[in-house]
């Protein structure tokens, strides 16, 4: 009966009238009923809000009744859209506001409460005052957190706890979750993606390290990544030492894996700190000490010795003293030598070098085509071809193209000669042992004025920097001596760039003083390099040297020097986020447009990879409001650096800017997409860049072509057909005699980037653990300066990382080990070579190089063939019984569909492609392929961590059996032939079969 009455109520007027009664019982009755009708009659009830509010404020009214009044008012305000008032009354409702109720009202107010609480906590933390938070608000948020934890919604609880800066609740959510390791991994991810303030992120990571260390089996890989972010080399060294001293061989493997993971982030200063803090083996007798000292030597020695030299030294000395030395210490000394070899980067560089050499698949025919189509008079395109060759063979040590074209190469003069020499540094990047001897013919020969050209000498010093980039312990001294002993600005230019690269991020005071003395000579050419070099040296240190550099930039008259310093200052604040705000503010408000331009880079690098909203807002503001085109262009380009951690956002954010009336802004938008979506093959990025590649302005086309190549690197035609279209477009632009020099240069560089590193490298700005790769980001930042200075193009090679899976055993050798790529081989195979002698050229060449005459001939031939086919059809119809005799004729026109069985074998080539592929260690694994990698269950080796690419330590399950090694440990030059053949066999047997099968029939069709 009551229910029927409830449905018949058509107005709340009666209940509202009761609120004016004097008897509290009647008021309570009215409130209780109004609560249930408020969803329906809130417009009517809203007229009586003052009365209900007075009831809530009435001290004599009972506690429960007052809370009921507050809840009613809160709901009315919610329907009126006054969320602030609604929340304050909901807080007054106390326990009657039920956080577990599943209604829009509760959901909306909870979100409002959490936002309010989070912003109050953040403001309090930033202004370092005590938080004055309403305890009732805190109670609601805590109830919500407890509810999430008890319901098992740990990720939700962690999100709220991080946002509200409640680390106590965060810890509770992690420790109470059923999968602590998974929860911690999620939390690390969240702290990188959503915690925008650097200081607070460090607090979260400290908490995570604490929780990790309390676990029964700590995840040392993750702990060390956190500690690296916190910049605590001491703690990392302690963990490594503990693992290395363990009797368990698997702990040593884990230590090596930790070291490789740290090296991947390319934080040179941090790695050196960890290396120096690893304690020497104890209790070895005096003669046995050399293994350690020989290992610490490479840090200061001038010739960068191979990493295996000290290792073999160490083990041989250790074995001679086995009787006297503690075997545990001998084992530790041996493991320590390996770890230091990894941390110095020498092990990974050596293996990468061998991999890139043995798997090199670069297509010299592309370069040959470029070389033939470029006019000799056009020095820009001549240089661009040299750049493209260097990029195409980056790190492979293959300089065949240069050797074959020495006469052509010798036509490079002045700065082109500087660039040509420096290009050898890119080709031989990482050739630490022979770097110096390779460049010897070009290096300054004793004293200031060597015999050679200053341009090739300067280029050679720059090349040494590129070879030793971020691993310059062995070459720094030589470069310093070269810098001191010359007054020629070209050689100073090369030496400064080389020193900056070799000592990247080490903040070495003595080197800084050497470079500063070059800057103060006020020579424009040397000063520009000195400015950039200071930035490279001080990268990410937020050093007070920046203000010194800024002061000099205001004093000097040379634009080149100001530009070099502007970029240098930006590099010093790399990754410092809000710490850099004062300097950024100072630079972006400067009246000199070149310094404002530096301010854009400072914003880009300080907030690189953070996707920070404040930084994006500032950059977008400058992109549309600054008076200088340079600043606007750079502001848009800088978005690429801020957003590379979320590449799918970039095309959306810059899509309108890519249609700007200002060509500089369009160019910036193209490169922003190129930088942030590099190597992803992202469809939206390609769609945005496509119209820009045929823009009306030549430099916009140039930027778009380079950006497109960056996005498409390591993507083949099978996974996106537009890659093939783009390759043909590049060829067309390069061959077109009437194309502008600017866009032709863009096309030539794009061809190089598309096939970079022998088609075995991609551009990666984030490591597998989602940390930014310092060298790569810095490399791209300086590369983007090529607008003003072409030799800086080579910095792009710093951002290349090999697309390789390299599995290593305990001895850091590469054993033969098979694993599965669960996808069609064609999706990830190397691009087909443009043309290979005869077999394929018969088909491919005509399509590539057609002229009108050839078209006519082809049409004529087709007509004749049709007539011939028709005649044969008639003949066949007349004498169908004599099918055998006409077989020959039919085979020439197999398109007739009634071909004899003799013609069937070619048809068989269309057999279905296998859905998987077996890869052999070391294998090329491109980023898109990583999700398809599976490890075989019955395999002899098991990875220490299941990583689909990079350097992975392998646990040997059958150590008693003999091992078969893939990459031998000899230097790359001698290892190559074997490596090459292994690579040949390894590159998907099925893909080879597909390649080889069609070739025999084709010539017969055309020649019969």
PDB file of N, CA and C in Angstrom, residues 572-603:
ATOM      1  N   UNK A 572      72.219  21.945 -20.920  1.00  0.00           N
ATOM      2  CA  UNK A 572      72.586  21.809 -19.500  1.00  0.00           C
ATOM      3  C   UNK A 572      71.369  21.513 -18.621  1.00  0.00           C
ATOM      4  N   UNK A 573      70.170  21.951 -19.075  1.00  0.00           N
ATOM      5  CA  UNK A 573      68.991  21.722 -18.206  1.00  0.00           C
ATOM      6  C   UNK A 573      68.232  20.459 -18.623  1.00  0.00           C
ATOM      7  N   UNK A 574      68.864  19.621 -19.439  1.00  0.00           N
ATOM      8  CA  UNK A 574      68.207  18.393 -19.903  1.00  0.00           C
ATOM      9  C   UNK A 574      67.616  17.612 -18.721  1.00  0.00           C
ATOM     10  N   UNK A 575      66.323  17.283 -18.831  1.00  0.00           N
ATOM     11  CA  UNK A 575      65.684  16.414 -17.838  1.00  0.00           C
ATOM     12  C   UNK A 575      65.489  17.029 -16.466  1.00  0.00           C
ATOM     13  N   UNK A 576      65.713  18.354 -16.318  1.00  0.00           N
ATOM     14  CA  UNK A 576      65.596  18.941 -14.971  1.00  0.00           C
ATOM     15  C   UNK A 576      64.190  19.445 -14.659  1.00  0.00           C
ATOM     16  N   UNK A 577      63.295  19.364 -15.629  1.00  0.00           N
ATOM     17  CA  UNK A 577      61.888  19.753 -15.438  1.00  0.00           C
ATOM     18  C   UNK A 577      61.743  21.102 -14.737  1.00  0.00           C
ATOM     19  N   UNK A 578      60.943  21.133 -13.641  1.00  0.00           N
ATOM     20  CA  UNK A 578      60.630  22.469 -13.079  1.00  0.00           C
ATOM     21  C   UNK A 578      61.844  23.196 -12.498  1.00  0.00           C
ATOM     22  N   UNK A 579      62.929  22.464 -12.258  1.00  0.00           N
ATOM     23  CA  UNK A 579      64.146  23.118 -11.773  1.00  0.00           C
ATOM     24  C   UNK A 579      64.649  24.148 -12.784  1.00  0.00           C
ATOM     25  N   UNK A 580      64.330  23.899 -14.062  1.00  0.00           N
ATOM     26  CA  UNK A 580      64.873  24.754 -15.125  1.00  0.00           C
ATOM     27  C   UNK A 580      63.983  25.953 -15.424  1.00  0.00           C
ATOM     28  N   UNK A 581      62.847  26.042 -14.728  1.00  0.00           N
ATOM     29  CA  UNK A 581      61.866  27.074 -15.096  1.00  0.00           C
ATOM     30  C   UNK A 581      62.419  28.497 -15.071  1.00  0.00           C
ATOM     31  N   UNK A 582      63.255  28.810 -14.087  1.00  0.00           N
ATOM     32  CA  UNK A 582      63.781  30.181 -13.989  1.00  0.00           C
ATOM     33  C   UNK A 582      64.608  30.515 -15.224  1.00  0.00           C
ATOM     34  N   UNK A 583      65.497  29.579 -15.597  1.00  0.00           N
ATOM     35  CA  UNK A 583      66.355  29.816 -16.752  1.00  0.00           C
ATOM     36  C   UNK A 583      65.520  29.896 -18.031  1.00  0.00           C
ATOM     37  N   UNK A 584      64.520  29.016 -18.138  1.00  0.00           N
ATOM     38  CA  UNK A 584      63.666  29.016 -19.334  1.00  0.00           C
ATOM     39  C   UNK A 584      62.939  30.363 -19.439  1.00  0.00           C
ATOM     40  N   UNK A 585      62.418  30.809 -18.302  1.00  0.00           N
ATOM     41  CA  UNK A 585      61.701  32.098 -18.262  1.00  0.00           C
ATOM     42  C   UNK A 585      62.624  33.218 -18.752  1.00  0.00           C
ATOM     43  N   UNK A 586      63.860  33.179 -18.260  1.00  0.00           N
ATOM     44  CA  UNK A 586      64.844  34.206 -18.608  1.00  0.00           C
ATOM     45  C   UNK A 586      65.113  34.198 -20.118  1.00  0.00           C
ATOM     46  N   UNK A 587      65.261  32.989 -20.683  1.00  0.00           N
ATOM     47  CA  UNK A 587      65.598  32.899 -22.106  1.00  0.00           C
ATOM     48  C   UNK A 587      64.401  33.226 -22.998  1.00  0.00           C
ATOM     49  N   UNK A 588      63.216  32.756 -22.611  1.00  0.00           N
ATOM     50  CA  UNK A 588      62.061  32.967 -23.488  1.00  0.00           C
ATOM     51  C   UNK A 588      61.591  34.425 -23.466  1.00  0.00           C
ATOM     52  N   UNK A 589      62.016  35.195 -22.458  1.00  0.00           N
ATOM     53  CA  UNK A 589      61.626  36.611 -22.424  1.00  0.00           C
ATOM     54  C   UNK A 589      62.715  37.516 -22.981  1.00  0.00           C
ATOM     55  N   UNK A 590      63.818  36.906 -23.461  1.00  0.00           N
ATOM     56  CA  UNK A 590      64.937  37.712 -23.953  1.00  0.00           C
ATOM     57  C   UNK A 590      64.545  38.426 -25.242  1.00  0.00           C
ATOM     58  N   UNK A 591      65.133  39.616 -25.466  1.00  0.00           N
ATOM     59  CA  UNK A 591      64.747  40.316 -26.699  1.00  0.00           C
ATOM     60  C   UNK A 591      65.475  39.771 -27.926  1.00  0.00           C
ATOM     61  N   UNK A 592      66.565  39.027 -27.694  1.00  0.00           N
ATOM     62  CA  UNK A 592      67.291  38.447 -28.820  1.00  0.00           C
ATOM     63  C   UNK A 592      66.570  37.165 -29.273  1.00  0.00           C
ATOM     64  N   UNK A 593      66.084  37.132 -30.527  1.00  0.00           N
ATOM     65  CA  UNK A 593      65.325  35.946 -30.962  1.00  0.00           C
ATOM     66  C   UNK A 593      66.149  34.660 -30.888  1.00  0.00           C
ATOM     67  N   UNK A 594      67.493  34.767 -31.033  1.00  0.00           N
ATOM     68  CA  UNK A 594      68.306  33.534 -30.997  1.00  0.00           C
ATOM     69  C   UNK A 594      68.262  32.922 -29.597  1.00  0.00           C
ATOM     70  N   UNK A 595      68.232  33.771 -28.572  1.00  0.00           N
ATOM     71  CA  UNK A 595      68.163  33.224 -27.208  1.00  0.00           C
ATOM     72  C   UNK A 595      66.761  32.694 -26.907  1.00  0.00           C
ATOM     73  N   UNK A 596      65.747  33.343 -27.489  1.00  0.00           N
ATOM     74  CA  UNK A 596      64.392  32.792 -27.299  1.00  0.00           C
ATOM     75  C   UNK A 596      64.317  31.415 -27.964  1.00  0.00           C
ATOM     76  N   UNK A 597      64.998  31.332 -29.115  1.00  0.00           N
ATOM     77  CA  UNK A 597      65.068  30.060 -29.837  1.00  0.00           C
ATOM     78  C   UNK A 597      65.733  29.000 -28.949  1.00  0.00           C
ATOM     79  N   UNK A 598      66.807  29.403 -28.242  1.00  0.00           N
ATOM     80  CA  UNK A 598      67.447  28.491 -27.281  1.00  0.00           C
ATOM     81  C   UNK A 598      66.485  28.125 -26.163  1.00  0.00           C
ATOM     82  N   UNK A 599      65.645  29.098 -25.787  1.00  0.00           N
ATOM     83  CA  UNK A 599      64.641  28.851 -24.733  1.00  0.00           C
ATOM     84  C   UNK A 599      63.679  27.737 -25.115  1.00  0.00           C
ATOM     85  N   UNK A 600      63.341  27.664 -26.416  1.00  0.00           N
ATOM     86  CA  UNK A 600      62.439  26.587 -26.881  1.00  0.00           C
ATOM     87  C   UNK A 600      63.115  25.223 -26.692  1.00  0.00           C
ATOM     88  N   UNK A 601      64.413  25.180 -27.036  1.00  0.00           N
ATOM     89  CA  UNK A 601      65.149  23.920 -26.843  1.00  0.00           C
ATOM     90  C   UNK A 601      65.269  23.592 -25.359  1.00  0.00           C
ATOM     91  N   UNK A 602      65.449  24.651 -24.539  1.00  0.00           N
ATOM     92  CA  UNK A 602      65.549  24.410 -23.087  1.00  0.00           C
ATOM     93  C   UNK A 602      64.252  23.782 -22.587  1.00  0.00           C
ATOM     94  N   UNK A 603      63.106  24.318 -23.055  1.00  0.00           N
ATOM     95  CA  UNK A 603      61.810  23.747 -22.670  1.00  0.00           C
ATOM     96  C   UNK A 603      61.711  22.300 -23.156  1.00  0.00           C
TER      97      UNK A 603
END
